[in-house]
Short mmCIF file of C-alpha atoms and ligand atoms in Angstrom, two decimals:
data_model
loop_
_atom_site.label_atom_id
_atom_site.label_comp_id
_atom_site.label_asym_id
_atom_site.label_seq_id
_atom_site.Cartn_x
_atom_site.Cartn_y
_atom_site.Cartn_z
CA UNK A 1 -52.78 -0.16 12.13
CA UNK A 2 -54.38 2.45 14.21
CA UNK A 3 -52.62 5.60 15.11
CA UNK A 4 -51.62 5.97 18.75
CA UNK A 5 -51.53 9.31 20.62
CA UNK A 6 -49.50 9.44 23.82
CA UNK A 7 -50.05 12.47 26.11
CA UNK A 8 -47.79 13.58 28.80
CA UNK A 9 -44.98 15.86 29.63
CA UNK A 10 -42.76 15.92 26.73
CA UNK A 11 -39.09 17.13 25.68
CA UNK A 12 -39.05 17.92 21.97
CA UNK A 13 -35.57 17.46 20.46
CA UNK A 14 -34.96 20.76 18.66
CA UNK A 15 -31.14 20.92 19.02
CA UNK A 16 -28.13 19.56 21.08
CA UNK A 17 -28.27 21.32 24.41
CA UNK A 18 -24.55 21.42 24.52
CA UNK A 19 -24.72 24.10 21.82
CA UNK A 20 -28.25 25.33 22.01
CA UNK A 21 -28.62 25.43 25.86
CA UNK A 22 -31.32 23.58 27.79
CA UNK A 23 -34.09 24.65 25.51
CA UNK A 24 -32.56 22.60 22.68
CA UNK A 25 -34.85 20.01 24.57
CA UNK A 26 -38.03 22.14 24.29
CA UNK A 27 -40.22 21.14 27.25
CA UNK A 28 -44.15 20.94 26.95
CA UNK A 29 -46.15 20.29 30.04
CA UNK A 30 -49.05 18.82 28.07
CA UNK A 31 -47.49 17.57 24.97
CA UNK A 32 -48.23 14.68 22.64
CA UNK A 33 -46.62 12.22 20.26
CA UNK A 34 -48.52 10.68 17.41
CA UNK A 35 -47.32 7.20 16.50
CA UNK A 36 -48.04 5.61 13.05
CA UNK A 37 -46.63 2.50 11.77
CA UNK A 38 -44.07 2.39 14.45
CA UNK A 39 -42.70 5.84 13.87
CA UNK A 40 -43.32 9.38 15.15
CA UNK A 41 -45.76 10.90 12.77
CA UNK A 42 -46.38 14.12 14.73
CA UNK A 43 -45.40 15.90 17.98
CA UNK A 44 -47.04 19.09 19.48
CA UNK A 45 -49.41 20.28 22.07
CA UNK A 46 -51.94 17.47 23.39
CA UNK A 47 -55.04 19.57 22.54
CA UNK A 48 -53.87 20.31 19.01
CA UNK A 49 -52.93 16.73 18.14
CA UNK A 50 -56.11 15.39 19.83
CA UNK A 51 -58.19 17.70 17.45
CA UNK A 52 -56.06 17.00 14.44
CA UNK A 53 -56.24 13.14 14.90
CA UNK A 54 -59.72 12.37 16.47
CA UNK A 55 -59.41 8.65 15.42
CA UNK A 56 -56.15 7.99 17.26
CA UNK A 57 -56.07 5.65 20.22
CA UNK A 58 -55.13 7.88 23.10
CA UNK A 59 -52.94 7.00 26.17
CA UNK A 60 -52.77 9.71 28.83
CA UNK A 61 -49.45 9.45 30.75
CA UNK A 62 -50.62 12.51 32.91
CA UNK A 63 -47.44 14.10 34.44
CA UNK A 64 -45.20 11.43 33.42
CA UNK A 65 -42.52 12.48 31.08
CA UNK A 66 -42.47 11.03 27.59
CA UNK A 67 -38.73 10.44 26.38
CA UNK A 68 -37.03 8.49 23.67
CA UNK A 69 -36.00 5.11 24.84
CA UNK A 70 -32.45 5.25 26.23
CA UNK A 71 -29.64 4.24 24.06
CA UNK A 72 -26.81 2.34 25.55
CA UNK A 73 -23.78 2.78 23.30
CA UNK A 74 -21.34 0.00 24.93
CA UNK A 75 -22.36 -2.92 26.95
CA UNK A 76 -21.21 -6.57 27.41
CA UNK A 77 -24.41 -8.74 27.63
CA UNK A 78 -22.35 -11.86 28.45
CA UNK A 79 -21.28 -10.12 31.71
CA UNK A 80 -24.86 -9.81 33.01
CA UNK A 81 -24.35 -12.49 35.68
CA UNK A 82 -21.05 -11.13 37.03
CA UNK A 83 -22.04 -7.54 37.42
CA UNK A 84 -21.01 -6.04 40.74
CA UNK A 85 -18.03 -8.41 41.30
CA UNK A 86 -15.81 -7.00 44.00
CA UNK A 87 -12.41 -5.67 44.35
CA UNK A 88 -10.47 -5.99 41.27
CA UNK A 89 -9.00 -3.44 38.72
CA UNK A 90 -9.40 -3.80 34.95
CA UNK A 91 -6.94 -6.73 34.05
CA UNK A 92 -7.44 -8.66 37.26
CA UNK A 93 -11.22 -8.19 36.82
CA UNK A 94 -11.06 -9.45 33.38
CA UNK A 95 -8.99 -12.48 34.43
CA UNK A 96 -10.98 -13.26 37.68
CA UNK A 97 -14.50 -12.72 36.78
CA UNK A 98 -15.19 -11.82 33.03
CA UNK A 99 -13.19 -14.56 31.11
CA UNK A 100 -14.35 -17.51 33.16
CA UNK A 101 -17.94 -16.18 32.67
CA UNK A 102 -17.47 -15.61 28.91
CA UNK A 103 -16.08 -19.14 28.49
CA UNK A 104 -19.54 -20.44 29.50
CA UNK A 105 -20.97 -18.89 26.33
CA UNK A 106 -19.74 -21.93 24.33
CA UNK A 107 -23.15 -23.34 25.69
CA UNK A 108 -25.73 -22.19 23.28
CA UNK A 109 -28.49 -22.59 25.79
CA UNK A 110 -26.71 -20.64 28.38
CA UNK A 111 -26.05 -17.90 25.99
CA UNK A 112 -29.92 -17.81 25.04
CA UNK A 113 -30.74 -17.70 28.77
CA UNK A 114 -28.47 -14.84 29.54
CA UNK A 115 -29.69 -12.80 26.48
CA UNK A 116 -33.21 -13.26 27.51
CA UNK A 117 -32.40 -12.10 31.07
CA UNK A 118 -30.28 -9.11 29.77
CA UNK A 119 -33.10 -7.79 27.46
CA UNK A 120 -35.59 -8.11 30.27
CA UNK A 121 -33.31 -6.04 32.46
CA UNK A 122 -32.48 -3.32 30.02
CA UNK A 123 -36.00 -2.86 28.93
CA UNK A 124 -37.26 -2.61 32.52
CA UNK A 125 -34.62 0.25 32.83
CA UNK A 126 -35.98 1.96 29.75
CA UNK A 127 -33.16 1.15 27.45
CA UNK A 128 -34.50 0.25 23.90
CA UNK A 129 -31.20 0.15 21.75
CA UNK A 130 -27.86 -1.31 22.95
CA UNK A 131 -24.66 -1.88 21.15
CA UNK A 132 -23.25 -4.88 22.84
CA UNK A 133 -20.08 -6.99 22.76
CA UNK A 134 -20.81 -10.82 22.57
CA UNK A 135 -18.08 -13.37 23.32
CA UNK A 136 -15.76 -15.18 21.05
CA UNK A 137 -18.39 -17.76 20.18
CA UNK A 138 -20.49 -17.09 17.21
CA UNK A 139 -23.52 -18.72 18.86
CA UNK A 140 -23.37 -15.87 21.47
CA UNK A 141 -24.10 -13.29 18.72
CA UNK A 142 -26.98 -15.46 17.28
CA UNK A 143 -28.47 -15.72 20.71
CA UNK A 144 -28.39 -11.97 21.14
CA UNK A 145 -29.86 -11.19 17.77
CA UNK A 146 -32.48 -13.84 17.96
CA UNK A 147 -33.76 -12.33 21.32
CA UNK A 148 -33.53 -8.71 20.01
CA UNK A 149 -35.42 -9.73 16.86
CA UNK A 150 -38.09 -11.61 18.84
CA UNK A 151 -38.73 -8.45 20.71
CA UNK A 152 -38.61 -6.19 17.67
CA UNK A 153 -35.70 -4.07 19.14
CA UNK A 154 -33.10 -2.11 17.24
CA UNK A 155 -29.87 -3.66 18.27
CA UNK A 156 -26.25 -3.93 17.61
CA UNK A 157 -23.58 -6.52 18.59
CA UNK A 158 -20.50 -8.25 17.34
CA UNK A 159 -18.33 -11.36 18.07
CA UNK A 160 -15.72 -10.35 20.45
CA UNK A 161 -12.27 -11.33 18.95
CA UNK A 162 -9.37 -12.29 21.07
CA UNK A 163 -6.33 -14.35 19.84
CA UNK A 164 -3.86 -13.87 22.78
CA UNK A 165 -3.82 -13.14 26.33
CA UNK A 166 -7.05 -14.81 27.06
CA UNK A 167 -7.59 -18.27 28.50
CA UNK A 168 -8.10 -21.51 26.79
CA UNK A 169 -11.46 -21.82 25.29
CA UNK A 170 -11.71 -18.06 24.84
CA UNK A 171 -9.28 -17.46 21.98
CA UNK A 172 -9.87 -17.52 18.37
CA UNK A 173 -7.31 -16.89 15.56
CA UNK A 174 -6.79 -14.08 13.05
CA UNK A 175 -8.23 -16.21 10.34
CA UNK A 176 -11.16 -17.65 12.35
CA UNK A 177 -11.99 -14.12 13.71
CA UNK A 178 -12.21 -12.86 10.26
CA UNK A 179 -14.17 -15.81 8.87
CA UNK A 180 -16.61 -15.98 11.88
CA UNK A 181 -17.13 -12.24 11.89
CA UNK A 182 -17.81 -12.13 8.24
CA UNK A 183 -20.27 -14.96 8.32
CA UNK A 184 -22.07 -13.41 11.19
CA UNK A 185 -22.00 -10.00 9.42
CA UNK A 186 -23.62 -11.52 6.25
CA UNK A 187 -26.24 -13.32 8.38
CA UNK A 188 -27.49 -10.34 10.54
CA UNK A 189 -26.23 -7.05 9.36
CA UNK A 190 -29.26 -5.07 8.03
CA UNK A 191 -31.76 -7.77 9.02
CA UNK A 192 -34.74 -5.77 10.06
CA UNK A 193 -33.49 -3.55 12.95
CA UNK A 194 -30.24 -5.43 13.70
CA UNK A 195 -26.78 -4.19 12.78
CA UNK A 196 -23.58 -6.14 13.07
CA UNK A 197 -20.43 -4.34 14.65
CA UNK A 198 -16.90 -5.56 14.02
CA UNK A 199 -15.45 -6.09 17.56
CA UNK A 200 -11.91 -6.61 18.40
CA UNK A 201 -11.94 -6.53 22.16
CA UNK A 202 -8.85 -4.42 22.61
CA UNK A 203 -5.26 -4.34 21.44
CA UNK A 204 -3.98 -6.53 24.26
CA UNK A 205 -6.06 -9.48 23.35
CA UNK A 206 -5.25 -9.33 19.64
CA UNK A 207 -2.18 -10.08 17.74
CA UNK A 208 -1.24 -7.55 15.10
CA UNK A 209 -2.41 -10.21 12.54
CA UNK A 210 -5.82 -10.35 14.02
CA UNK A 211 -6.20 -6.58 14.08
CA UNK A 212 -5.11 -6.45 10.41
CA UNK A 213 -7.59 -9.17 9.55
CA UNK A 214 -10.53 -7.28 11.16
CA UNK A 215 -9.20 -4.03 9.63
CA UNK A 216 -9.43 -5.80 6.27
CA UNK A 217 -13.01 -7.01 6.98
CA UNK A 218 -13.89 -3.53 7.95
CA UNK A 219 -12.49 -2.04 4.65
CA UNK A 220 -14.71 -4.58 2.86
CA UNK A 221 -17.81 -3.39 4.88
CA UNK A 222 -17.17 0.31 5.74
CA UNK A 223 -20.82 0.81 6.40
CA UNK A 224 -20.43 -1.33 9.48
CA UNK A 225 -19.52 0.16 12.93
CA UNK A 226 -16.44 -1.19 14.63
CA UNK A 227 -16.13 -1.13 18.43
CA UNK A 228 -13.30 -1.50 20.82
CA UNK A 229 -11.76 -0.26 24.06
CA UNK A 230 -9.20 2.52 24.20
CA UNK A 231 -6.95 3.92 26.98
CA UNK A 232 -9.33 2.97 29.98
CA UNK A 233 -6.68 2.39 32.83
CA UNK A 234 -3.00 3.51 33.30
CA UNK A 235 -1.77 -0.12 33.63
CA UNK A 236 -3.56 -1.05 30.44
CA UNK A 237 -1.95 1.73 28.41
CA UNK A 238 1.54 0.74 29.74
CA UNK A 239 0.90 -2.88 28.73
CA UNK A 240 -0.19 -1.74 25.20
CA UNK A 241 3.06 0.15 24.98
CA UNK A 242 5.01 -3.13 25.83
CA UNK A 243 2.95 -5.21 23.37
CA UNK A 244 3.32 -2.76 20.60
CA UNK A 245 6.68 -1.05 20.84
CA UNK A 246 6.56 0.42 17.44
CA UNK A 247 3.34 2.22 17.93
CA UNK A 248 3.14 5.92 18.60
CA UNK A 249 0.39 5.62 21.16
CA UNK A 250 -2.71 3.25 22.00
CA UNK A 251 -4.68 4.73 19.13
CA UNK A 252 -2.05 3.88 16.71
CA UNK A 253 -2.25 0.19 17.50
CA UNK A 254 -5.75 0.46 15.88
CA UNK A 255 -4.84 2.94 13.17
CA UNK A 256 -1.88 1.03 11.90
CA UNK A 257 -4.16 -1.99 11.35
CA UNK A 258 -6.95 -0.33 9.51
CA UNK A 259 -9.16 0.00 12.64
CA UNK A 260 -9.60 3.88 12.87
CA UNK A 261 -12.37 5.47 11.02
CA UNK A 262 -15.66 7.45 11.19
CA UNK A 263 -17.64 4.47 11.98
CA UNK A 264 -15.33 3.53 14.87
CA UNK A 265 -16.58 3.45 18.51
CA UNK A 266 -13.83 3.72 21.13
CA UNK A 267 -14.93 2.93 24.55
CA UNK A 268 -13.58 4.74 27.69
CA UNK A 269 -10.81 6.86 26.19
CA UNK A 270 -9.79 8.36 29.47
CA UNK A 271 -5.90 8.54 29.04
CA UNK A 272 -5.62 10.06 25.55
CA UNK A 273 -2.51 11.83 24.23
CA UNK A 274 -3.00 15.13 22.27
CA UNK A 275 -2.11 13.25 19.03
CA UNK A 276 -4.85 10.72 19.71
CA UNK A 277 -7.58 13.24 20.37
CA UNK A 278 -6.56 15.17 17.05
CA UNK A 279 -6.63 11.94 14.99
CA UNK A 280 -9.90 10.81 16.46
CA UNK A 281 -11.45 14.17 15.68
CA UNK A 282 -10.01 14.51 12.34
CA UNK A 283 -11.45 11.14 11.10
CA UNK A 284 -14.78 11.84 12.85
CA UNK A 285 -14.66 8.81 15.17
CA UNK A 286 -16.81 8.49 18.22
CA UNK A 287 -16.04 8.03 21.87
CA UNK A 288 -18.25 6.23 24.41
CA UNK A 289 -18.22 7.38 28.04
CA UNK A 290 -18.94 4.72 30.60
CA UNK A 291 -19.22 6.41 33.97
CA UNK A 292 -20.37 3.71 36.30
CA UNK A 293 -17.57 1.45 34.93
CA UNK A 294 -15.05 4.07 35.28
CA UNK A 295 -15.69 4.62 38.89
CA UNK A 296 -16.51 0.98 39.77
CA UNK A 297 -13.20 -0.41 38.20
CA UNK A 298 -11.44 2.69 39.37
CA UNK A 299 -10.37 3.64 35.92
CA UNK A 300 -10.56 7.49 35.94
CA UNK A 301 -12.35 10.64 34.95
CA UNK A 302 -13.55 10.89 31.40
CA UNK A 303 -13.25 14.53 29.86
CA UNK A 304 -16.76 15.46 28.60
CA UNK A 305 -15.09 18.51 27.09
CA UNK A 306 -14.07 16.11 24.30
CA UNK A 307 -17.67 16.29 23.05
CA UNK A 308 -16.72 19.81 21.70
CA UNK A 309 -14.64 18.06 19.01
CA UNK A 310 -16.30 14.75 18.35
CA UNK A 311 -19.42 12.52 18.86
CA UNK A 312 -19.61 11.02 22.43
CA UNK A 313 -22.14 8.48 23.51
CA UNK A 314 -23.01 7.36 26.99
CA UNK A 315 -23.08 3.65 28.07
CA UNK A 316 -23.30 1.35 30.99
CA UNK A 317 -20.43 -0.92 30.04
CA UNK A 318 -22.38 -3.80 31.84
CA UNK A 319 -20.89 -5.71 33.82
CA UNK A 320 -17.76 -3.54 34.31
CA UNK A 321 -20.29 -0.81 34.81
CA UNK A 322 -22.28 -1.32 38.07
CA UNK A 323 -25.88 -0.87 36.68
CA UNK A 324 -28.10 -1.72 33.75
CA UNK A 325 -29.86 1.72 34.18
CA UNK A 326 -29.05 4.70 31.93
CA UNK A 327 -30.44 6.93 34.84
CA UNK A 328 -27.82 5.53 37.13
CA UNK A 329 -25.34 6.11 34.26
CA UNK A 330 -26.40 9.78 33.88
CA UNK A 331 -25.92 10.28 37.49
CA UNK A 332 -22.38 8.82 37.41
CA UNK A 333 -21.65 11.16 34.33
CA UNK A 334 -22.76 13.94 36.35
CA UNK A 335 -20.66 13.07 39.26
CA UNK A 336 -17.50 12.64 37.07
CA UNK A 337 -18.31 15.97 35.52
CA UNK A 338 -18.42 17.59 38.81
CA UNK A 339 -15.06 15.98 39.79
CA UNK A 340 -13.62 17.76 36.64
CA UNK A 341 -15.23 20.97 37.22
CA UNK A 342 -17.89 20.47 34.42
CA UNK A 343 -21.50 20.36 35.87
CA UNK A 344 -23.58 18.79 33.07
CA UNK A 345 -27.13 20.20 32.85
CA UNK A 346 -29.92 17.61 33.04
CA UNK A 347 -30.86 18.49 29.49
CA UNK A 348 -27.35 17.48 28.30
CA UNK A 349 -27.50 14.31 30.37
CA UNK A 350 -30.76 13.22 28.92
CA UNK A 351 -29.57 14.23 25.33
CA UNK A 352 -26.32 12.31 25.79
CA UNK A 353 -28.26 9.14 27.00
CA UNK A 354 -30.58 9.24 24.00
CA UNK A 355 -29.81 11.40 20.83
CA UNK A 356 -26.17 11.59 21.84
CA UNK A 357 -25.57 7.83 21.95
CA UNK A 358 -27.74 7.46 18.86
CA UNK A 359 -25.48 9.91 17.01
CA UNK A 360 -22.43 7.95 18.23
CA UNK A 361 -23.93 4.83 16.64
CA UNK A 362 -24.68 6.85 13.44
CA UNK A 363 -28.43 6.13 14.18
CA UNK A 364 -29.50 9.68 15.05
CA UNK A 365 -31.85 9.83 12.04
CA UNK A 366 -33.65 6.76 13.41
CA UNK A 367 -33.73 6.67 17.09
CA UNK A 368 -33.10 8.59 20.17
CA UNK A 369 -35.21 11.70 19.90
CA UNK A 370 -38.70 12.92 19.86
CA UNK A 371 -38.89 14.12 16.26
CA UNK A 372 -40.97 13.46 13.15
CA UNK A 373 -39.81 10.24 11.43
CA UNK A 374 -37.95 8.68 14.29
CA UNK A 375 -38.67 5.27 15.21
CA UNK A 376 -41.24 5.14 18.19
CA UNK A 377 -39.03 3.39 20.81
CA UNK A 378 -40.08 5.46 23.96
CA UNK A 379 -39.66 5.51 27.67
CA UNK A 380 -42.26 7.07 29.91
CA UNK A 381 -40.68 8.30 33.24
CA UNK A 382 -42.51 8.73 36.62
CA UNK A 383 -40.84 11.74 38.14
CA UNK A 384 -41.97 10.78 41.63
CA UNK A 385 -41.30 7.02 41.61
CA UNK A 386 -39.99 7.06 45.21
CA UNK A 387 -40.82 9.12 48.35
CA UNK A 388 -37.49 10.70 48.28
CA UNK A 389 -37.70 11.64 44.69
CA UNK A 390 -41.25 12.83 45.04
CA UNK A 391 -40.69 15.26 47.96
CA UNK A 392 -37.74 16.80 46.13
CA UNK A 393 -39.54 17.10 42.79
CA UNK A 394 -42.69 18.58 44.47
CA UNK A 395 -40.38 21.72 45.11
CA UNK A 396 -39.34 22.03 41.34
CA UNK A 397 -40.05 25.29 39.67
CA UNK A 398 -39.33 23.96 36.07
CA UNK A 399 -39.02 20.78 34.15
CA UNK A 400 -35.21 20.52 34.75
CA UNK A 401 -35.64 20.72 38.55
CA UNK A 402 -38.36 18.18 38.24
CA UNK A 403 -36.31 15.66 36.41
CA UNK A 404 -32.90 15.89 37.99
CA UNK A 405 -34.01 14.04 41.21
CA UNK A 406 -35.03 11.13 39.01
CA UNK A 407 -31.83 11.39 37.18
CA UNK A 408 -29.75 11.26 40.38
CA UNK A 409 -31.75 8.95 42.53
CA UNK A 410 -34.04 7.09 39.92
CA UNK A 411 -33.72 3.56 38.87
CA UNK A 412 -36.12 0.92 37.15
CA UNK A 413 -38.99 2.06 39.59
CA UNK A 414 -39.00 5.31 37.57
CA UNK A 415 -39.80 3.55 34.23
CA UNK A 416 -43.58 3.80 33.96
CA UNK A 417 -43.87 2.40 30.36
CA UNK A 418 -41.74 1.48 27.50
CA UNK A 419 -42.82 1.35 23.75
CA UNK A 420 -40.98 -0.58 21.15
CA UNK A 421 -41.77 0.56 17.51
CA UNK A 422 -44.96 2.17 18.98
CA UNK A 423 -46.16 -0.88 20.90
CA UNK A 424 -46.28 -0.84 24.65
CA UNK A 425 -44.56 -3.61 26.52
N1 GUN B 501 -11.36 -3.87 28.18
C1 GUN B 501 -11.40 -4.96 27.48
N2 GUN B 501 -12.30 -5.67 27.74
C2 GUN B 501 -13.10 -5.09 28.65
C3 GUN B 501 -14.36 -5.36 29.22
O1 GUN B 501 -15.07 -6.51 29.16
N3 GUN B 501 -14.87 -4.35 30.10
C4 GUN B 501 -14.25 -3.18 30.19
N4 GUN B 501 -14.62 -2.38 31.26
N5 GUN B 501 -12.98 -3.00 29.77
C5 GUN B 501 -12.45 -3.86 28.96
ZN1 ZN B 502 -16.51 -2.68 27.57
#
């Protein structure tokens, strides 16, 4: 296949800006990315790469900013159709909107339809990899992976397991959760760009027996990721305390059942006790920050300072989250940071929405940065996509001032192009 050379403004991923400062993402006003066989084969200045690769097929994106595709580390694709449902907090929101909608995924055709809509929406928003929850129905996992595979995407998902505190038609058992998850894992994990993720929804909707069964499955497949929710709302934490009186804290309900480890992804993690933070850091687990969800459902303010101690990904948490856009998600992360006295620099926001999430998913060596050997899933941003953004960006004196208005006010209109494994959509 012919080499492809993309020219534009670029941010080259040298180091995590949290530690290296903004120049960890090194800007180039006229940079280039050479794509060969679906991967990044070179990065550098446009003139240099043009000279070195005269045969390459050139696409000049002008002033647009070439970035890695966004990586959404936690979403619920089955909640696509109930996004932006009004007026409930977590447990009521689950019972009123989420569970009835997820019940519909026993219909395979409906699952396929929503999976297609979901991938259309996230790609339009520049997201090229997502780790999603499915529903309890194995066919909902098949629908998601089939659609991702058809589009050549790197994607992660698992069957959501629940054997209590969920309505009829939306409960499995400890045994069927184990058996179905195992069968899906064997069918999909490592198929091309797909990864299976063991997925107990959260402690309130699993019996200790189900958590143990899934812990046993994880012990048999330690290379798999495991995703769940942790300490999202105060009422939920109190409910967990009632349901698991013997547990030291919320995290302990997972830890006691073999569901704490370096491949664990813990969504939300707002109300953590010191012991929980220490244990998560000690085992090398990852947290996932879902800022539009945390404001929309009224959950609370995540402490991004935790990123000093462990990997932290960024995510939409669709449809508890109020947007499919990682730009909107970065804006919400910035606002939550401000409310906690921690103004996240644009370099850190972009890093967190790409490389940071990729690292949370243990995929930092494959996706999420503009670096040699990384898969060429890319997103090209128009930094003047609306009149309001354009007039502010026109005043910018450096790349960070130029990109911040798009972070704060941008949406799918800012996504000029998306490349999946080197091919433009
Ligand atoms: N906790 C358990 N399930 C869910 C869910 O679907 N969304 C959110 N935001 N929190 C949860
Ligand atoms: Zn969630």
